[in-house]
Amino acid sequence: MTVQELPGAAAYRPTPPPAWKPLTDPAPLLPDPEPYRVLGTDAVAEADPELLRRLYAELVRGRRYNTQATALTKQGRLAVYPSSTGQEACEIAAALVLEERDWLFPSYRDTLAAVARGLDPVEALTLLRGDRHTGYDPREHRIAPLCTPLATQLPHAVGLAHAARLKGDDVVALAMVGDGGTSEGDFHEALNFAAVWRAPVVFLVQNNGFAISVPLAKQTAAPSLAHKAVGYGMPGRLVDGNDAAAMHQVLSEAVERARAGGGPTLVEAVTYRMDAHTNADDATRYRGDSEVETWRAHDPVRLLERELTGRGLLDDDGIEEERVAAERMAAGLRERMNADPVLDPMDLFTHVYAEQTAQLREQADRLRGELDAEHDQHGTDDGGAAR
Amino acid sequence: MTTAAATAGERTAKAKPATMAQALGRALRDSMADDPSVHVLGEDVGTLGGVFRITDGLAKEFGDERCTDTPLAEAGILGAAVGMAMYGLRPVVEMQFDAFAYPAFEQLISHVAKMRNRTGGAMPLPITVRVPYGGGIGGVEHHSDSSEAYYMATPGLHVVTPATVGDAYGLLRASIASDDPVVFLEPKRLYWSKADWSPQEPAAVEPIGRAVVRRPGRSATLITYGPSLPVCMEAAEGAVEEGWDLEVVDLRSLVPFDDETVAASVRRTGRAVVVHESTGFGGPGGEIAARITERCFHHLEAPVLRVAGFDIPYPPPMQERHHLPGVDRVLDAVARLQWEASN
């Protein structure tokens, strides 16, 4: 549309709105057009060999953890398992870049990150086994409960990081979310709060291609998920999520930036979920074998293994050593998961409120009566304990 | 800070009798002064002092890190409060208006209410969510909802609502001090109700979970809370002419529910009417009536009746007087308590 100057109105010249000025320079916030890589590039020369070796060991263990947990679903020992096979580099890097005082905010798929941070593998699986919602004390490990609602843990990470800074602690929170989760309102609100408060938070989006069955192209029209950062006034980083060295470097930089008071960063890891959404999902309905095979050639464990063997940092003995260690971990996990957890049904009423209400006391009495009756009828001597 | 506080105190003292709004503000102030972990956050709570001025002066006295203007996002406000509580703070969030709290529902239900439970008691969340609620102030759409039934239906939350100036102070202090999350419903049409309440000598902190008999009587019990308490008190006075001596019970706490006080009253009077603004169908009155019936059936001379808002979306302000239960509607219900059959 063109603006026509009316006769006699020549003196009028529109001016910009008086208050407008850019709040932030967008240029430094923009992600690079290509996902950042280290393995197979010149950047690998600067990577610490010891770190690469450690990442490899963790990747091998992580892969084995995923296959073992998936096997446990088939044996009925886990109610469900959302595998992170193919995404181990993201999981491991997220755990390793944090100091002990930092906090991890995992989603339901991030069991592996919690384990790599040092959580007991069985405690990490209680949610998925179905015996406890959270089988560990979040404060003890500084790992928030595995979060099933999408993106709702992100504002928690912001609030915690903000509170830590108010108390003068140099604590960083790292929050994990999937590509589907970036469509949720809580994702937006968390990033906005974090940027406005300059909270020491790192948001890690694992873009694994699908939100259950919905591909990324139906999830967003943004150039990339990392580009979303610009709209909030924080830097966005795009990284190869299967490149453990790149993941570790980018997340480390983001964590250090946050710790130094530089505010939040949004990191998008471009990766792929090799298995279905969970063991209950049929991935063949929404993606073809050829796509999966393309990604198999970009497997995070093999990428690092090739780099290490190529540079003489790893040989067949070393590979075997890690395989054996991973197998030992899996055997231990299997054995412990084969034991039935001992549960006290009366615990159902214990942690609803600090003090039981009169209503809950009544209901607890009712359940106690039912359990006693069951005990009398069946003569069981487990005192009401049930699987 | 001491001088500023003293001046603020003197200012409040001169404005006697005090309003519920002043009592709430004083409760926030005293809680923040007593406990450095208490933080207030919400939209407009800082410089403006809240749209109802409840948080007036807090940012000035305690700084904007203790009383924080947040971005306009209720899920973000409550979600951030969860993280703050996880790190040991005691956040008090303001939801500004009842219907504005709905975007924060997922945070409230999935996290605030459940965190203690899902962590086996390891991580309680001492969060107070202040929600100005209810109608009668001429608010346009989305400014007058009574959403207490939604909160009551969520295990893990305490739900309290004061009806008097003294309770506003005592219950808010108790809520902030509670290790459990509390949805603190503020009857906004009572914000400017006054009482001879001294901000200099605030009433003792009431424990959460106890109802109180506001007016003893023998003929029937009116069970109510929040904005409907003054309506019931007036109805009880009006009923004297009819020869009815009504007892009025102010619940104060919807969760936990004080079955004892309610049942004791109904057993004495044999008749009960539950009065609230919230819709009747699926509303708090149904639960309360059921509890009374279960406990007092053999003492009842009549069915428990409910006087509630109609089962309609909250009406436009020019029509709200037809929706809100008033004195006449309460007295009509009292008249329907089958007096002939038993007297």
Short mmCIF file of N, CA and C in Angstrom, two decimals, chain A residues 91-176:
data_model
loop_
_atom_site.label_atom_id
_atom_site.label_comp_id
_atom_site.label_asym_id
_atom_site.label_seq_id
_atom_site.Cartn_x
_atom_site.Cartn_y
_atom_site.Cartn_z
N GLU A 91 22.62 -36.98 26.62
CA GLU A 91 22.38 -37.36 28.01
C GLU A 91 23.66 -37.29 28.84
N ILE A 92 24.72 -37.85 28.27
CA ILE A 92 25.99 -37.93 29.01
C ILE A 92 26.59 -36.52 29.18
N ALA A 93 26.58 -35.76 28.10
CA ALA A 93 27.16 -34.41 28.18
C ALA A 93 26.42 -33.56 29.20
N ALA A 94 25.08 -33.67 29.21
CA ALA A 94 24.29 -32.88 30.16
C ALA A 94 24.70 -33.19 31.59
N ALA A 95 24.98 -34.46 31.86
CA ALA A 95 25.36 -34.85 33.22
C ALA A 95 26.78 -34.39 33.55
N LEU A 96 27.68 -34.53 32.60
CA LEU A 96 29.10 -34.30 32.90
C LEU A 96 29.49 -32.83 32.99
N VAL A 97 28.73 -31.96 32.37
CA VAL A 97 29.14 -30.55 32.40
C VAL A 97 28.77 -29.86 33.72
N LEU A 98 27.99 -30.54 34.54
CA LEU A 98 27.53 -29.90 35.78
C LEU A 98 28.47 -30.19 36.94
N GLU A 99 28.64 -29.18 37.80
CA GLU A 99 29.35 -29.36 39.07
C GLU A 99 28.38 -30.01 40.05
N GLU A 100 28.95 -30.49 41.16
CA GLU A 100 28.09 -31.16 42.14
C GLU A 100 26.99 -30.25 42.67
N ARG A 101 27.29 -28.96 42.83
CA ARG A 101 26.31 -28.04 43.41
C ARG A 101 25.23 -27.64 42.42
N ASP A 102 25.42 -27.92 41.14
CA ASP A 102 24.44 -27.56 40.12
C ASP A 102 23.23 -28.50 40.17
N TRP A 103 22.20 -28.11 39.43
CA TRP A 103 20.96 -28.90 39.40
C TRP A 103 20.63 -29.35 38.00
N LEU A 104 20.13 -30.59 37.91
CA LEU A 104 19.66 -31.14 36.64
C LEU A 104 18.13 -31.26 36.69
N PHE A 105 17.47 -30.81 35.65
CA PHE A 105 16.00 -30.93 35.54
C PHE A 105 15.67 -31.81 34.34
N PRO A 106 15.57 -33.13 34.56
CA PRO A 106 15.36 -34.05 33.44
C PRO A 106 13.88 -34.21 33.08
N SER A 107 13.63 -34.59 31.83
CA SER A 107 12.29 -35.01 31.44
C SER A 107 12.22 -36.53 31.61
N TYR A 108 11.08 -37.10 31.27
CA TYR A 108 10.87 -38.54 31.46
C TYR A 108 11.84 -39.38 30.64
N ARG A 109 12.41 -38.83 29.54
CA ARG A 109 13.31 -39.62 28.71
C ARG A 109 14.76 -39.54 29.21
N ASP A 110 15.01 -38.78 30.25
CA ASP A 110 16.39 -38.47 30.60
C ASP A 110 16.92 -39.25 31.80
N THR A 111 16.41 -40.45 32.00
CA THR A 111 16.91 -41.33 33.07
C THR A 111 18.43 -41.44 33.00
N LEU A 112 18.91 -41.58 31.77
CA LEU A 112 20.34 -41.81 31.56
C LEU A 112 21.18 -40.63 32.07
N ALA A 113 20.70 -39.42 31.84
CA ALA A 113 21.42 -38.24 32.34
C ALA A 113 21.50 -38.29 33.86
N ALA A 114 20.40 -38.70 34.48
CA ALA A 114 20.38 -38.79 35.94
C ALA A 114 21.36 -39.84 36.44
N VAL A 115 21.41 -40.97 35.75
CA VAL A 115 22.34 -42.05 36.14
C VAL A 115 23.78 -41.60 35.92
N ALA A 116 24.03 -40.95 34.79
CA ALA A 116 25.40 -40.49 34.50
C ALA A 116 25.85 -39.43 35.51
N ARG A 117 24.87 -38.73 36.11
CA ARG A 117 25.20 -37.75 37.15
C ARG A 117 25.52 -38.43 38.47
N GLY A 118 25.23 -39.74 38.55
CA GLY A 118 25.61 -40.46 39.76
C GLY A 118 24.44 -41.08 40.51
N LEU A 119 23.24 -40.93 39.97
CA LEU A 119 22.08 -41.50 40.64
C LEU A 119 22.11 -43.02 40.51
N ASP A 120 21.71 -43.70 41.59
CA ASP A 120 21.60 -45.17 41.57
C ASP A 120 20.65 -45.57 40.43
N PRO A 121 21.12 -46.49 39.55
CA PRO A 121 20.30 -46.87 38.38
C PRO A 121 18.93 -47.39 38.75
N VAL A 122 18.82 -48.06 39.88
CA VAL A 122 17.51 -48.59 40.29
C VAL A 122 16.62 -47.45 40.81
N GLU A 123 17.21 -46.56 41.61
CA GLU A 123 16.44 -45.41 42.10
C GLU A 123 15.92 -44.58 40.93
N ALA A 124 16.72 -44.52 39.87
CA ALA A 124 16.33 -43.71 38.72
C ALA A 124 15.17 -44.33 37.95
N LEU A 125 14.93 -45.63 38.18
CA LEU A 125 13.90 -46.33 37.39
C LEU A 125 12.58 -46.51 38.14
N THR A 126 12.50 -46.03 39.38
CA THR A 126 11.29 -46.33 40.16
C THR A 126 10.03 -45.79 39.49
N LEU A 127 10.13 -44.58 38.92
CA LEU A 127 8.97 -44.00 38.23
C LEU A 127 8.48 -44.93 37.13
N LEU A 128 9.45 -45.49 36.37
CA LEU A 128 9.11 -46.31 35.21
C LEU A 128 8.77 -47.74 35.60
N ARG A 129 9.25 -48.15 36.77
CA ARG A 129 8.86 -49.46 37.29
C ARG A 129 7.44 -49.38 37.84
N GLY A 130 7.13 -48.21 38.44
CA GLY A 130 5.77 -48.02 38.94
C GLY A 130 5.63 -48.27 40.42
N ASP A 131 6.74 -48.30 41.15
CA ASP A 131 6.61 -48.50 42.60
C ASP A 131 6.63 -47.18 43.35
N ARG A 132 7.39 -46.20 42.87
CA ARG A 132 7.43 -44.88 43.49
C ARG A 132 7.46 -43.84 42.37
N HIS A 133 6.92 -42.67 42.67
CA HIS A 133 6.98 -41.61 41.66
C HIS A 133 8.43 -41.13 41.48
N THR A 134 9.10 -40.93 42.60
CA THR A 134 10.50 -40.51 42.56
C THR A 134 11.23 -41.28 43.64
N GLY A 135 12.14 -42.14 43.23
CA GLY A 135 12.77 -43.02 44.21
C GLY A 135 14.00 -42.46 44.87
N TYR A 136 14.17 -41.15 44.78
CA TYR A 136 15.37 -40.56 45.39
C TYR A 136 15.04 -39.18 45.96
N ASP A 137 15.95 -38.68 46.80
CA ASP A 137 15.76 -37.34 47.36
C ASP A 137 16.39 -36.33 46.39
N PRO A 138 15.56 -35.52 45.75
CA PRO A 138 16.10 -34.58 44.75
C PRO A 138 17.19 -33.67 45.31
N ARG A 139 17.06 -33.28 46.58
CA ARG A 139 18.05 -32.35 47.17
C ARG A 139 19.40 -33.03 47.34
N GLU A 140 19.37 -34.33 47.68
CA GLU A 140 20.60 -35.05 47.91
C GLU A 140 21.44 -35.13 46.63
N HIS A 141 20.77 -35.36 45.52
CA HIS A 141 21.49 -35.53 44.25
C HIS A 141 21.46 -34.29 43.37
N ARG A 142 20.66 -33.33 43.77
CA ARG A 142 20.41 -32.13 42.95
C ARG A 142 19.95 -32.52 41.55
N ILE A 143 19.00 -33.46 41.58
CA ILE A 143 18.32 -33.87 40.35
C ILE A 143 16.82 -33.78 40.63
N ALA A 144 16.13 -32.91 39.90
CA ALA A 144 14.69 -32.77 40.08
C ALA A 144 14.02 -34.08 39.66
N PRO A 145 12.79 -34.32 40.14
CA PRO A 145 12.10 -35.55 39.72
C PRO A 145 11.97 -35.59 38.19
N LEU A 146 12.12 -36.78 37.63
CA LEU A 146 11.88 -36.96 36.18
C LEU A 146 10.49 -36.43 35.88
N CYS A 147 10.39 -35.54 34.90
CA CYS A 147 9.14 -34.82 34.70
C CYS A 147 8.38 -35.36 33.50
N THR A 148 7.16 -35.82 33.74
CA THR A 148 6.34 -36.37 32.66
C THR A 148 5.55 -35.29 31.90
N PRO A 149 4.89 -34.34 32.60
CA PRO A 149 4.25 -33.26 31.82
C PRO A 149 5.31 -32.50 31.04
N LEU A 150 4.99 -32.12 29.82
CA LEU A 150 6.02 -31.55 28.95
C LEU A 150 6.38 -30.11 29.29
N ALA A 151 7.65 -29.88 29.47
CA ALA A 151 8.23 -28.54 29.64
C ALA A 151 7.89 -27.87 30.97
N THR A 152 7.07 -28.54 31.79
CA THR A 152 6.67 -27.88 33.03
C THR A 152 7.81 -27.79 34.04
N GLN A 153 8.87 -28.58 33.84
CA GLN A 153 10.01 -28.49 34.76
C GLN A 153 10.93 -27.32 34.41
N LEU A 154 10.74 -26.73 33.23
CA LEU A 154 11.64 -25.65 32.83
C LEU A 154 11.49 -24.40 33.72
N PRO A 155 10.26 -23.96 34.00
CA PRO A 155 10.15 -22.83 34.94
C PRO A 155 10.70 -23.16 36.33
N HIS A 156 10.66 -24.44 36.72
CA HIS A 156 11.25 -24.80 38.03
C HIS A 156 12.76 -24.53 38.01
N ALA A 157 13.37 -24.91 36.90
CA ALA A 157 14.82 -24.69 36.77
C ALA A 157 15.14 -23.20 36.87
N VAL A 158 14.29 -22.40 36.24
CA VAL A 158 14.50 -20.95 36.28
C VAL A 158 14.35 -20.43 37.71
N GLY A 159 13.29 -20.86 38.38
CA GLY A 159 13.05 -20.40 39.75
C GLY A 159 14.16 -20.82 40.70
N LEU A 160 14.63 -22.05 40.53
CA LEU A 160 15.70 -22.54 41.40
C LEU A 160 17.00 -21.78 41.15
N ALA A 161 17.34 -21.59 39.89
CA ALA A 161 18.57 -20.87 39.56
C ALA A 161 18.49 -19.42 40.07
N HIS A 162 17.32 -18.84 39.91
CA HIS A 162 17.09 -17.46 40.39
C HIS A 162 17.26 -17.40 41.90
N ALA A 163 16.65 -18.36 42.59
CA ALA A 163 16.73 -18.39 44.06
C ALA A 163 18.18 -18.56 44.51
N ALA A 164 18.91 -19.44 43.83
CA ALA A 164 20.31 -19.68 44.19
C ALA A 164 21.11 -18.39 44.05
N ARG A 165 20.86 -17.68 42.96
CA ARG A 165 21.61 -16.43 42.75
C ARG A 165 21.25 -15.39 43.82
N LEU A 166 19.95 -15.34 44.19
CA LEU A 166 19.53 -14.41 45.24
C LEU A 166 20.26 -14.72 46.55
N LYS A 167 20.54 -16.02 46.78
CA LYS A 167 21.23 -16.42 48.00
C LYS A 167 22.74 -16.28 47.88
N GLY A 168 23.21 -15.90 46.70
CA GLY A 168 24.64 -15.71 46.52
C GLY A 168 25.40 -16.97 46.15
N ASP A 169 24.69 -18.03 45.76
CA ASP A 169 25.35 -19.28 45.38
C ASP A 169 25.56 -19.31 43.86
N ASP A 170 26.75 -19.75 43.42
CA ASP A 170 26.98 -19.78 41.96
C ASP A 170 26.55 -21.13 41.38
N VAL A 171 25.26 -21.39 41.51
CA VAL A 171 24.67 -22.65 41.07
C VAL A 171 24.03 -22.45 39.70
N VAL A 172 24.20 -23.45 38.84
CA VAL A 172 23.59 -23.41 37.51
C VAL A 172 22.55 -24.53 37.42
N ALA A 173 21.43 -24.25 36.75
CA ALA A 173 20.43 -25.29 36.50
C ALA A 173 20.44 -25.63 35.01
N LEU A 174 20.46 -26.92 34.72
CA LEU A 174 20.39 -27.37 33.32
C LEU A 174 19.09 -28.14 33.15
N ALA A 175 18.24 -27.65 32.24
CA ALA A 175 16.92 -28.25 32.06
C ALA A 175 16.81 -28.86 30.68
N MET A 176 16.26 -30.09 30.64
CA MET A 176 16.18 -30.85 29.39
C MET A 176 14.74 -30.95 28.90
#
